[in-house]
PDB file of N, CA and C in Angstrom:
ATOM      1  N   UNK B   1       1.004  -1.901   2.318  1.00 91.00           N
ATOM      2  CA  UNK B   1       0.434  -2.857   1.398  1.00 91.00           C
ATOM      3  C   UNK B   1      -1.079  -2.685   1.409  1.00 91.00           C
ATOM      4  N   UNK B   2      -1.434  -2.863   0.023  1.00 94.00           N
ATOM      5  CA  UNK B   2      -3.195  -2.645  -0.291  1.00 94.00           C
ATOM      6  C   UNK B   2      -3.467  -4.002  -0.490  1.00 94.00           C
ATOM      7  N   UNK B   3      -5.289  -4.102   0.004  1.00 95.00           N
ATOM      8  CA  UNK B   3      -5.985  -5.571  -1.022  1.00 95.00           C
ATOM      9  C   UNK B   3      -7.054  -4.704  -1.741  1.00 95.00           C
ATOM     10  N   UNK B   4      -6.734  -5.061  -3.149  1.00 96.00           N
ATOM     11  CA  UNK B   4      -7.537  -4.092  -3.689  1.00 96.00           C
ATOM     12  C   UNK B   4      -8.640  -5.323  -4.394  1.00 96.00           C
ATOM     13  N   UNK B   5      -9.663  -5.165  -4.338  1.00 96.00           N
ATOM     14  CA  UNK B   5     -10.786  -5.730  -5.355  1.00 96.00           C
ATOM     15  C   UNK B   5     -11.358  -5.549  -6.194  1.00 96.00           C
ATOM     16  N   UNK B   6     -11.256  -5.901  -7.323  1.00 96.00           N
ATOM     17  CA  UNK B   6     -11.664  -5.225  -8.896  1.00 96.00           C
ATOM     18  C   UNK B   6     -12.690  -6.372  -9.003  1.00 96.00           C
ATOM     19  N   UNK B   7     -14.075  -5.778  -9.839  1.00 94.00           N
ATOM     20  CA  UNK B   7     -14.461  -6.393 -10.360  1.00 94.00           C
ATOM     21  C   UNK B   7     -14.463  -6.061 -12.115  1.00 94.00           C
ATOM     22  N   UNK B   8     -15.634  -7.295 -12.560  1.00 93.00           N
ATOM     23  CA  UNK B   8     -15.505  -6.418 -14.615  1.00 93.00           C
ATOM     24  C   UNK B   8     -16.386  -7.502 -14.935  1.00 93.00           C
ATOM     25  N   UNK B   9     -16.714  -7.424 -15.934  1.00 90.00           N
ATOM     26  CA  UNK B   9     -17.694  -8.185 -16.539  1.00 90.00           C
ATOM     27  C   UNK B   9     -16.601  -9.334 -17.431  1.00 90.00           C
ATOM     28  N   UNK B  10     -16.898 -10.463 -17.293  1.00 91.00           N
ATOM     29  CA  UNK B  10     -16.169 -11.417 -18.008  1.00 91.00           C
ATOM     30  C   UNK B  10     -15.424 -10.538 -19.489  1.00 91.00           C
ATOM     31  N   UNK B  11     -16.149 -10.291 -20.033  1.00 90.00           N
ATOM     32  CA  UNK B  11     -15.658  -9.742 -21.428  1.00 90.00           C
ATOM     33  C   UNK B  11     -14.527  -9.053 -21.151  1.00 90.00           C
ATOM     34  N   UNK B  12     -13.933  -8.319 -20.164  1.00 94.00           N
ATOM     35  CA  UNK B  12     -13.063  -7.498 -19.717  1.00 94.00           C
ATOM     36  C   UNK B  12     -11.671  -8.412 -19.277  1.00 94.00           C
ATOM     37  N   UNK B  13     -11.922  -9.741 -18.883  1.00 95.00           N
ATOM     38  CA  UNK B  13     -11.337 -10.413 -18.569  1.00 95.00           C
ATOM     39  C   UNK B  13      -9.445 -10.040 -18.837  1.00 95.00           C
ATOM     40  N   UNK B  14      -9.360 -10.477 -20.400  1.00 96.00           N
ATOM     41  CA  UNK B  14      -8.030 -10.284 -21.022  1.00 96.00           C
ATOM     42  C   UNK B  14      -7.459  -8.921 -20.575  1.00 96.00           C
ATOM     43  N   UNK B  15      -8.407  -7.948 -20.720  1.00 95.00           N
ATOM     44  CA  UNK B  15      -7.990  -6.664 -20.718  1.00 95.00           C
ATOM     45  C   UNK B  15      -7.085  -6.306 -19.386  1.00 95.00           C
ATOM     46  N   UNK B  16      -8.250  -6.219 -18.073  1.00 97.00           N
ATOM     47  CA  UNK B  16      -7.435  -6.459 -16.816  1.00 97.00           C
ATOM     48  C   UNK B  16      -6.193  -7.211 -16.258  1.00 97.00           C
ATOM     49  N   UNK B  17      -6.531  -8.294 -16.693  1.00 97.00           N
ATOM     50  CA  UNK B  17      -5.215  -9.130 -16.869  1.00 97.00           C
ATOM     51  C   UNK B  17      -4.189  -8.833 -17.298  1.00 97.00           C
ATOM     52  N   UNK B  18      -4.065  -8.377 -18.552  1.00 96.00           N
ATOM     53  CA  UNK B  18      -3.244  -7.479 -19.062  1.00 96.00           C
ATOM     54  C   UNK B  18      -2.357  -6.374 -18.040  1.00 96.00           C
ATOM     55  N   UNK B  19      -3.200  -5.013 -17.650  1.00 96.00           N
ATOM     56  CA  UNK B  19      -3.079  -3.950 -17.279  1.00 96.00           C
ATOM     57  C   UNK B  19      -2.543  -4.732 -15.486  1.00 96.00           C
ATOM     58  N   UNK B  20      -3.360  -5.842 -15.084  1.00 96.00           N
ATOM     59  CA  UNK B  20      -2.180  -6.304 -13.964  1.00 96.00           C
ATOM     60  C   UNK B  20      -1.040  -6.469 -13.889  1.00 96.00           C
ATOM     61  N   UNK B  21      -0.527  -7.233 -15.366  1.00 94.00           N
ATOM     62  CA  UNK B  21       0.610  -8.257 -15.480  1.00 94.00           C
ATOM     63  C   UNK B  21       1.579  -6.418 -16.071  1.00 94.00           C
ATOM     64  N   UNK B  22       1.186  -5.312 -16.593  1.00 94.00           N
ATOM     65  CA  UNK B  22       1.936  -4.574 -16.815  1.00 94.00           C
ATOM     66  C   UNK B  22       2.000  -3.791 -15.771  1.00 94.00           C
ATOM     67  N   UNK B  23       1.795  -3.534 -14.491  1.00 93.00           N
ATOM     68  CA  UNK B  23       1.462  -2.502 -13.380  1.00 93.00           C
ATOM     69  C   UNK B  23       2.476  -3.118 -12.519  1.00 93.00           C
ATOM     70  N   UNK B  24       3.305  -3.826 -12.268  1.00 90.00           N
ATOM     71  CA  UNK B  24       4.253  -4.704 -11.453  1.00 90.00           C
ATOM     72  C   UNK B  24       3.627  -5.268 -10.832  1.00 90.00           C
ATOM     73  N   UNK B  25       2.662  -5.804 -10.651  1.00 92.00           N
ATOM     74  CA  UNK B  25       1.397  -6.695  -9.871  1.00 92.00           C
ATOM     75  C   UNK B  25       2.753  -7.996 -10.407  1.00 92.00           C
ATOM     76  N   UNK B  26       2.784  -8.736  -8.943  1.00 88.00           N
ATOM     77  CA  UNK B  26       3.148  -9.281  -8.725  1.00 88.00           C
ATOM     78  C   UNK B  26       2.292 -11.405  -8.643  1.00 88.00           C
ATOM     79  N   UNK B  27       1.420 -10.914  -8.187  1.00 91.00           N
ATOM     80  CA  UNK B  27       0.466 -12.021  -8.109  1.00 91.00           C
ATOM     81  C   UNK B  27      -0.576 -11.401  -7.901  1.00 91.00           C
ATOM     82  N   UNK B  28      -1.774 -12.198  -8.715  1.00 96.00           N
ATOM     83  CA  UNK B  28      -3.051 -12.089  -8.381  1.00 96.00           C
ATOM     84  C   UNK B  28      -3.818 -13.189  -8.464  1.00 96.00           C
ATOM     85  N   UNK B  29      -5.322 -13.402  -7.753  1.00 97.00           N
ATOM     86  CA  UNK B  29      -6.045 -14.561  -7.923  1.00 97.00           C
ATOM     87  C   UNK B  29      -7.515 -13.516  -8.840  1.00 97.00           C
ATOM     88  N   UNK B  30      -8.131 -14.263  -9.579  1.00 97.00           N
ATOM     89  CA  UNK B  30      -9.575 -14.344  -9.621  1.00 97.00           C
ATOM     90  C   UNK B  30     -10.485 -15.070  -9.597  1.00 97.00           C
ATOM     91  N   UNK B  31     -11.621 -15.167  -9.810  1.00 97.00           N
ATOM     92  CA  UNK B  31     -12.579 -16.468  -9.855  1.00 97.00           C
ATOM     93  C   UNK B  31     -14.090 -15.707 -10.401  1.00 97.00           C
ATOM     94  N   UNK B  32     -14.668 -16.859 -10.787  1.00 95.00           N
ATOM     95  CA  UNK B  32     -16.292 -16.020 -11.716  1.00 95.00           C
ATOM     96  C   UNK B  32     -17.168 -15.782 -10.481  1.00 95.00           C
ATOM     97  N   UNK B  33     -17.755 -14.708 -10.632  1.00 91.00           N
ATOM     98  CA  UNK B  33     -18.986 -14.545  -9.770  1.00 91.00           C
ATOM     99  C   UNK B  33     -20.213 -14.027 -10.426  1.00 91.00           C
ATOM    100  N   UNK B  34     -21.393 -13.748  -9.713  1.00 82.00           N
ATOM    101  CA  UNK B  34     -22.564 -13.915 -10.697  1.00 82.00           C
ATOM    102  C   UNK B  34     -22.867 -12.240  -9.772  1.00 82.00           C
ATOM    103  N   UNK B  35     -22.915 -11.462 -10.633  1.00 70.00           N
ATOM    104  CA  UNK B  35     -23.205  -9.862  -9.999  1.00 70.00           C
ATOM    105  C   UNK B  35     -24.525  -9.837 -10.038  1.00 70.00           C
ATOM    106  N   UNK B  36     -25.585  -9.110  -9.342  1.00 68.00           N
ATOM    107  CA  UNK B  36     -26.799  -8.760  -8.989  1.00 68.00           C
ATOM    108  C   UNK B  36     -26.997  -7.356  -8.466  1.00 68.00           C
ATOM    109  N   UNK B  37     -28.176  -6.711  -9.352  1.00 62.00           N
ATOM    110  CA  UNK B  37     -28.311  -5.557  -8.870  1.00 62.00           C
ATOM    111  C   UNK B  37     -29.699  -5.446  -8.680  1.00 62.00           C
ATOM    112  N   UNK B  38     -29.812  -4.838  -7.439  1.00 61.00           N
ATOM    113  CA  UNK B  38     -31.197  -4.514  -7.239  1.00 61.00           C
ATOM    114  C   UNK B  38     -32.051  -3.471  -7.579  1.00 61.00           C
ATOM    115  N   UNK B  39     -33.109  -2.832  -7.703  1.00 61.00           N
ATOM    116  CA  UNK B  39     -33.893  -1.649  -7.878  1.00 61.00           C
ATOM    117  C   UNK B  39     -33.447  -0.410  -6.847  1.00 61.00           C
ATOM    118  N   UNK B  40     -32.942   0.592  -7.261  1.00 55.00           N
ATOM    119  CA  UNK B  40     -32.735   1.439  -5.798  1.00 55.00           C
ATOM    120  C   UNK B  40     -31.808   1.343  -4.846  1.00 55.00           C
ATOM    121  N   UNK B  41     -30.780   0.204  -5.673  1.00 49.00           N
ATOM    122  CA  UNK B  41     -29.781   0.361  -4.873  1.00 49.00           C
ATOM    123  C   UNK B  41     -28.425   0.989  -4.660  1.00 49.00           C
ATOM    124  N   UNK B  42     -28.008   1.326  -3.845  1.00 50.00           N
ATOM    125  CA  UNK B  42     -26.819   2.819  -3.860  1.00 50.00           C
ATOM    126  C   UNK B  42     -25.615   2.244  -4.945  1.00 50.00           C
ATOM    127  N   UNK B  43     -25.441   1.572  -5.144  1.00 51.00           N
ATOM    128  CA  UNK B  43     -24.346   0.894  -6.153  1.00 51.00           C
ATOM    129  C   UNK B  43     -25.203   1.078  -7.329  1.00 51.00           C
ATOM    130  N   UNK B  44     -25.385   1.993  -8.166  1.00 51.00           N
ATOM    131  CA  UNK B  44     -26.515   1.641  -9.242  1.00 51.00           C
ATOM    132  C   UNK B  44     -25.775   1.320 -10.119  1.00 51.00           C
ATOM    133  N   UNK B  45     -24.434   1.775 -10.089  1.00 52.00           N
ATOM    134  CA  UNK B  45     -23.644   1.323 -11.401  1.00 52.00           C
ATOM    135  C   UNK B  45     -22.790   0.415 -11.100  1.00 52.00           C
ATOM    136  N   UNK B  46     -23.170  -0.471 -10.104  1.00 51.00           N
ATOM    137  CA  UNK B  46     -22.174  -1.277 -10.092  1.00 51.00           C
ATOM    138  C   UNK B  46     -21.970  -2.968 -10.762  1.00 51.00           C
ATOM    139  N   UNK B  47     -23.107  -2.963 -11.073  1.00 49.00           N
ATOM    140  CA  UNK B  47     -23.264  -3.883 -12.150  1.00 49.00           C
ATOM    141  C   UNK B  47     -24.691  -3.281 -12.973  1.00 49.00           C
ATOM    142  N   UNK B  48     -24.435  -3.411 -14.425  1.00 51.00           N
ATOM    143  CA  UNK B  48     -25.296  -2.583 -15.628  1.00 51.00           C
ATOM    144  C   UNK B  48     -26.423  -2.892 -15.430  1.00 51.00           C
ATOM    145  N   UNK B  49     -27.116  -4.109 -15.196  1.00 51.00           N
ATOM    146  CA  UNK B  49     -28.618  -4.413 -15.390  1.00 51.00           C
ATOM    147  C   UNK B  49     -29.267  -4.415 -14.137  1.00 51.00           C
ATOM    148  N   UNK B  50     -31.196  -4.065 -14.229  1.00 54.00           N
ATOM    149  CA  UNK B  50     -31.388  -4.544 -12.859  1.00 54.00           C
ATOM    150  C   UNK B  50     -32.155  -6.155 -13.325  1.00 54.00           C
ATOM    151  N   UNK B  51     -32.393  -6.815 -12.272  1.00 57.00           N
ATOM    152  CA  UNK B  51     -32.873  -7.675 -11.983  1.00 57.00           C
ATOM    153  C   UNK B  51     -32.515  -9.145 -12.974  1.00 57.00           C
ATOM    154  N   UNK B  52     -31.367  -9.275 -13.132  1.00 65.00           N
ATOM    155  CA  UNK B  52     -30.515  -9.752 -14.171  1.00 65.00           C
ATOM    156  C   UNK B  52     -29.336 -10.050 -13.537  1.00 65.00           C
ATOM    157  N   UNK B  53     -28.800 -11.566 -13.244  1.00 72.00           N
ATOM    158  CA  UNK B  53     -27.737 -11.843 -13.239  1.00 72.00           C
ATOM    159  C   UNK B  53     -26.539 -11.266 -14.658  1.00 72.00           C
ATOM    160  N   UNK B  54     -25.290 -11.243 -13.928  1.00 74.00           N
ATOM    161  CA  UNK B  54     -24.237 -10.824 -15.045  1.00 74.00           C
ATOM    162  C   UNK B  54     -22.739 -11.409 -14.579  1.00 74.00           C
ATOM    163  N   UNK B  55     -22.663 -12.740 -15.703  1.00 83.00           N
ATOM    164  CA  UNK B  55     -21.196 -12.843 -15.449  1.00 83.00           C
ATOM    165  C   UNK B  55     -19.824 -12.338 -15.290  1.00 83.00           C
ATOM    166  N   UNK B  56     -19.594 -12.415 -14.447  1.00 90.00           N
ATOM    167  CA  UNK B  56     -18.324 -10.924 -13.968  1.00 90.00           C
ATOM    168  C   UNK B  56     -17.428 -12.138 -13.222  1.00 90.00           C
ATOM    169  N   UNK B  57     -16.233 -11.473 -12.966  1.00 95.00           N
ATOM    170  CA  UNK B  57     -15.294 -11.388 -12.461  1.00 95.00           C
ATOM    171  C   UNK B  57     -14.516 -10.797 -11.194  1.00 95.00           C
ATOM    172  N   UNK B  58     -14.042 -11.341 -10.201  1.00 96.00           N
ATOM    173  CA  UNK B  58     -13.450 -10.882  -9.033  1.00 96.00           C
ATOM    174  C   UNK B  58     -12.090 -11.324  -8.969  1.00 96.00           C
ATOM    175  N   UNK B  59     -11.341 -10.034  -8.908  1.00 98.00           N
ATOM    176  CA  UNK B  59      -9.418  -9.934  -9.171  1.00 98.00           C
ATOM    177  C   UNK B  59      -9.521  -9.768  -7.458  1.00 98.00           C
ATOM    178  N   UNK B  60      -8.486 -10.568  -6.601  1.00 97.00           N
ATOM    179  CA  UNK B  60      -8.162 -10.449  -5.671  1.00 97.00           C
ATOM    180  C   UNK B  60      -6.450  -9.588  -5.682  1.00 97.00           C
ATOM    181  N   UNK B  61      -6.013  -8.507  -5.198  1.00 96.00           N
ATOM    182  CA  UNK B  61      -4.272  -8.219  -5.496  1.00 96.00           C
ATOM    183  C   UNK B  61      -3.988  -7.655  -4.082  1.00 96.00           C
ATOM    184  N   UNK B  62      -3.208  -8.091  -4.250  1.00 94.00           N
ATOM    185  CA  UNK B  62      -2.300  -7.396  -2.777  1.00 94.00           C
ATOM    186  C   UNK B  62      -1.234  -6.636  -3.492  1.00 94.00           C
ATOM    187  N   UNK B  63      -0.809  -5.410  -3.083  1.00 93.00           N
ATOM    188  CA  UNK B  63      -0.154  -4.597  -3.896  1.00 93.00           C
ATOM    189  C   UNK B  63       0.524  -3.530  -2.932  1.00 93.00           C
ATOM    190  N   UNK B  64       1.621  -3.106  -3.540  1.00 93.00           N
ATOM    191  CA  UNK B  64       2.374  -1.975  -2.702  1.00 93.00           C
ATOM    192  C   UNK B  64       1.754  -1.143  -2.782  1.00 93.00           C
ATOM    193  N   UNK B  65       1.720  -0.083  -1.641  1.00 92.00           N
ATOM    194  CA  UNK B  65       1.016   1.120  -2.085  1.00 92.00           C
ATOM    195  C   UNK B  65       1.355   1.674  -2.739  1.00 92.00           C
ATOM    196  N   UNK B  66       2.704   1.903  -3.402  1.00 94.00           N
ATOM    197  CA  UNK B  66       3.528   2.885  -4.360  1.00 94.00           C
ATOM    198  C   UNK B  66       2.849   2.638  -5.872  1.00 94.00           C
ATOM    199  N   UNK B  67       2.090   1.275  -6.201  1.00 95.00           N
ATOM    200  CA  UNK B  67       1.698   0.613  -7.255  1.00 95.00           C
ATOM    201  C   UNK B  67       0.025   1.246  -7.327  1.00 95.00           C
ATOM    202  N   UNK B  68      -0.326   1.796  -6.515  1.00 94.00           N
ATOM    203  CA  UNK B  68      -1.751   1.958  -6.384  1.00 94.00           C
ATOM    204  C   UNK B  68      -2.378   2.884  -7.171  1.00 94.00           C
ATOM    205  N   UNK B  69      -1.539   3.928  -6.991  1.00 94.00           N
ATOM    206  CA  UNK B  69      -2.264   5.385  -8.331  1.00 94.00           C
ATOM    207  C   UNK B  69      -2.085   4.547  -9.617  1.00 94.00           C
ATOM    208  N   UNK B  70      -0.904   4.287  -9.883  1.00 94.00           N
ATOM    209  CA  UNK B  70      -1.125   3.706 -11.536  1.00 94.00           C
ATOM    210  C   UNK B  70      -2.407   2.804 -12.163  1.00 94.00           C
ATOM    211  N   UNK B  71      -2.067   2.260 -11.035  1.00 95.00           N
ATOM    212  CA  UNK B  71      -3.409   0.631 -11.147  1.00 95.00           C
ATOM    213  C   UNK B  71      -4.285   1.651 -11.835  1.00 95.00           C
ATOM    214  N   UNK B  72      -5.100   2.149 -10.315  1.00 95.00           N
ATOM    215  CA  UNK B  72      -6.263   3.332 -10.523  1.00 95.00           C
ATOM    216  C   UNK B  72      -6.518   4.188 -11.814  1.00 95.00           C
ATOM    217  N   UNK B  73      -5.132   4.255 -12.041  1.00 95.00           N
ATOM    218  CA  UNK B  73      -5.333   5.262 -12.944  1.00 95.00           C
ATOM    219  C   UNK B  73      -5.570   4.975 -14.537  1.00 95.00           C
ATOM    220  N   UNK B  74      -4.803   3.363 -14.752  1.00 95.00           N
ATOM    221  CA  UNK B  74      -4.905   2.321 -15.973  1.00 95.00           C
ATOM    222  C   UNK B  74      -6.448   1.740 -15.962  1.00 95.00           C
ATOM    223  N   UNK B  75      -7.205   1.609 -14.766  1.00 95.00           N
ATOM    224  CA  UNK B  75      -8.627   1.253 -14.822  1.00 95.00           C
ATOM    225  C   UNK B  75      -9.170   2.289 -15.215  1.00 95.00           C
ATOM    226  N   UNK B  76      -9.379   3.266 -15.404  1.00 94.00           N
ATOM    227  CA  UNK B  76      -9.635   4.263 -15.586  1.00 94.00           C
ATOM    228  C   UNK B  76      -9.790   4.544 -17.090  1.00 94.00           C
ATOM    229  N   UNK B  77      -8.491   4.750 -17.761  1.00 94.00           N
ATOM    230  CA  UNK B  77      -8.432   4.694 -18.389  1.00 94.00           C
ATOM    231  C   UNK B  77      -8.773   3.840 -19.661  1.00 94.00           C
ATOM    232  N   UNK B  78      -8.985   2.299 -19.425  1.00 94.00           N
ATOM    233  CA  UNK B  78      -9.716   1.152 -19.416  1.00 94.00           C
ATOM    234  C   UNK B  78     -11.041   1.426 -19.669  1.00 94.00           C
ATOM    235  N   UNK B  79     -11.910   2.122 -18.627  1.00 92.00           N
ATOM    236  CA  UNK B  79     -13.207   2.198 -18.270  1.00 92.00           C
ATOM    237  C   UNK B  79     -13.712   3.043 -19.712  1.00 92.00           C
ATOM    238  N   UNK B  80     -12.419   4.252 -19.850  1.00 93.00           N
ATOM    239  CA  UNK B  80     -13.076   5.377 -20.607  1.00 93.00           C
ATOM    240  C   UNK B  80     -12.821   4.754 -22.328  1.00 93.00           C
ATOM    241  N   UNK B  81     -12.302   3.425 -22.490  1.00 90.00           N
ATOM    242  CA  UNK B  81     -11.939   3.219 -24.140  1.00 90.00           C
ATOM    243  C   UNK B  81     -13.246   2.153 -24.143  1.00 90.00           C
ATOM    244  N   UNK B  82     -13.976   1.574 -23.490  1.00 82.00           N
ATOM    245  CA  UNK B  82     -15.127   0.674 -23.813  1.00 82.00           C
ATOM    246  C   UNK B  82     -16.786   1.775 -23.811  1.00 82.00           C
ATOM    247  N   UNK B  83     -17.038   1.372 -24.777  1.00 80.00           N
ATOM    248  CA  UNK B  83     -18.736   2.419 -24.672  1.00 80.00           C
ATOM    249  C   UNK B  83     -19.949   0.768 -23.991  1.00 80.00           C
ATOM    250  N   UNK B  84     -19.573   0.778 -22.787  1.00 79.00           N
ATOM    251  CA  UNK B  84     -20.108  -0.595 -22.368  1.00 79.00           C
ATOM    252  C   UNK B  84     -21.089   0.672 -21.275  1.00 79.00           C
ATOM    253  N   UNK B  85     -22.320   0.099 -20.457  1.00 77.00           N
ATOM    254  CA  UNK B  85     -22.618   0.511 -19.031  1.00 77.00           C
ATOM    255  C   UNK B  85     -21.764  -0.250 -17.865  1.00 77.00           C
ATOM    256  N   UNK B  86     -21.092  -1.643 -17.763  1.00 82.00           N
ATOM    257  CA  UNK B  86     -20.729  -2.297 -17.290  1.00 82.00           C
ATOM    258  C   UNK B  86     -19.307  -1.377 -17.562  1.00 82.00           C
ATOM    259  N   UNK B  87     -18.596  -1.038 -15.993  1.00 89.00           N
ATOM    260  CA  UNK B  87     -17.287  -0.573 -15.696  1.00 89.00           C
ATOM    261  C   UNK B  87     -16.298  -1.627 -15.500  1.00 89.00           C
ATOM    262  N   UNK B  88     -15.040  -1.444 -14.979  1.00 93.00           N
ATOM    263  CA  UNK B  88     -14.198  -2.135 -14.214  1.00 93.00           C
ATOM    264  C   UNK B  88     -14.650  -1.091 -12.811  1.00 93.00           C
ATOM    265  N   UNK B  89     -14.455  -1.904 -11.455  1.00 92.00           N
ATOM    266  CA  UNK B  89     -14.145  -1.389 -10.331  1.00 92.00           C
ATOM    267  C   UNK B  89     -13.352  -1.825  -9.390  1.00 92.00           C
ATOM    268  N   UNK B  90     -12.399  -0.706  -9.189  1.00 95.00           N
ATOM    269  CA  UNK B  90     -11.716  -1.660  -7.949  1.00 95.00           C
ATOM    270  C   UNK B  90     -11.943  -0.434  -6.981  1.00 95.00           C
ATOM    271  N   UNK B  91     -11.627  -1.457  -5.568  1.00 94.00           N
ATOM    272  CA  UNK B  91     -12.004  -1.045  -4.169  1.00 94.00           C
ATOM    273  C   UNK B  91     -10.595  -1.204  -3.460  1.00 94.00           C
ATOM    274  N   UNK B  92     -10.082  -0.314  -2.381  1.00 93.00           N
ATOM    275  CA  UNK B  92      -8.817  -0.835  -2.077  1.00 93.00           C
ATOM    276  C   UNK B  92      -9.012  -0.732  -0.608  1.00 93.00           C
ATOM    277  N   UNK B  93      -8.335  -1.498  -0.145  1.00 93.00           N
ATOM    278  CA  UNK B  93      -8.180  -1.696   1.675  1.00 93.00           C
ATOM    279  C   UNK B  93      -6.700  -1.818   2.218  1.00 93.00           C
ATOM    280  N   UNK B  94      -5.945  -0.467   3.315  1.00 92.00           N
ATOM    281  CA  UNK B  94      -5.079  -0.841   3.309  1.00 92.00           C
ATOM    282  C   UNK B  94      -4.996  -1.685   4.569  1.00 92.00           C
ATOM    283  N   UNK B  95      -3.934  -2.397   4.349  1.00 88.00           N
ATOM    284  CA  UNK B  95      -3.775  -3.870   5.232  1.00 88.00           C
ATOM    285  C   UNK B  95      -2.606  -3.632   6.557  1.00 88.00           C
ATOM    286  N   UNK B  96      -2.125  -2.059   6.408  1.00 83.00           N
ATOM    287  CA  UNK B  96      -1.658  -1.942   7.686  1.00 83.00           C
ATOM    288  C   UNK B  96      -1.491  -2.583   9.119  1.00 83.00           C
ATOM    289  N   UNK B  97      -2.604  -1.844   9.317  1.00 78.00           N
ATOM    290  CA  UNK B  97      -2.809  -2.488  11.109  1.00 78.00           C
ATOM    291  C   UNK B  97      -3.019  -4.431  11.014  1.00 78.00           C
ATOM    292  N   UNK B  98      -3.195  -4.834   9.726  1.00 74.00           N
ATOM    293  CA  UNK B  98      -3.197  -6.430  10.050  1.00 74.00           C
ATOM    294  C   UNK B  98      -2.045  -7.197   9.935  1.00 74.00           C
ATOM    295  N   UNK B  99      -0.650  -6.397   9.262  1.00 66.00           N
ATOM    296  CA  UNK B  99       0.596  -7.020   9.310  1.00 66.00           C
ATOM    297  C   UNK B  99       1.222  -6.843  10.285  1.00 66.00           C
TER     298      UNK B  99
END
């Protein structure tokens, strides 16, 4: 089992949601967060603007690993149909050694 963390810029909202509820994602949580990027910092693309708050989004999923390439691979695909600077990202952690 993975916890994977996606973020997206509010506008993305429906979209992800979507591509969860079709991936066999079983449950997920999100909630709004306010992204910040600094000058020079190694994440440069991880939120579009500098010195500029940006309403975004944080998908919490716990997911089989068997479910994981697709996810990956539907964000992806996601990423490449919007001409935005603002991506989707997800991060995954597997949860092994904590079950």
């Amino acid at each position: 089992m993975k916890l994977l963390l996606i973020t997206a810029v509010e506008e993305f909202e429906t979209a992800v949601i979507d591509i969860l509820k079709h991936s066999g994602i079983r449950s997920f949580s999100y909630q709004s967060v306010k992204g910040y990027r600094n000058n020079g910092n190694d994440l440069e693309r991880w939120f579009s603007t500098e010195h500029l708050s940006v309403d975004s989004l944080l998908f919490t999923v716990f997911v089989e690993d068997t479910l994981v390439d697709n996810l990956f691979e539907k964000m992806g695909t996601l990423n490449s149909e919007f001409e935005t600077l603002s991506k989707v990202h997800v991060a995954s952690v597997s949860l092994e050694k904590y079950l």
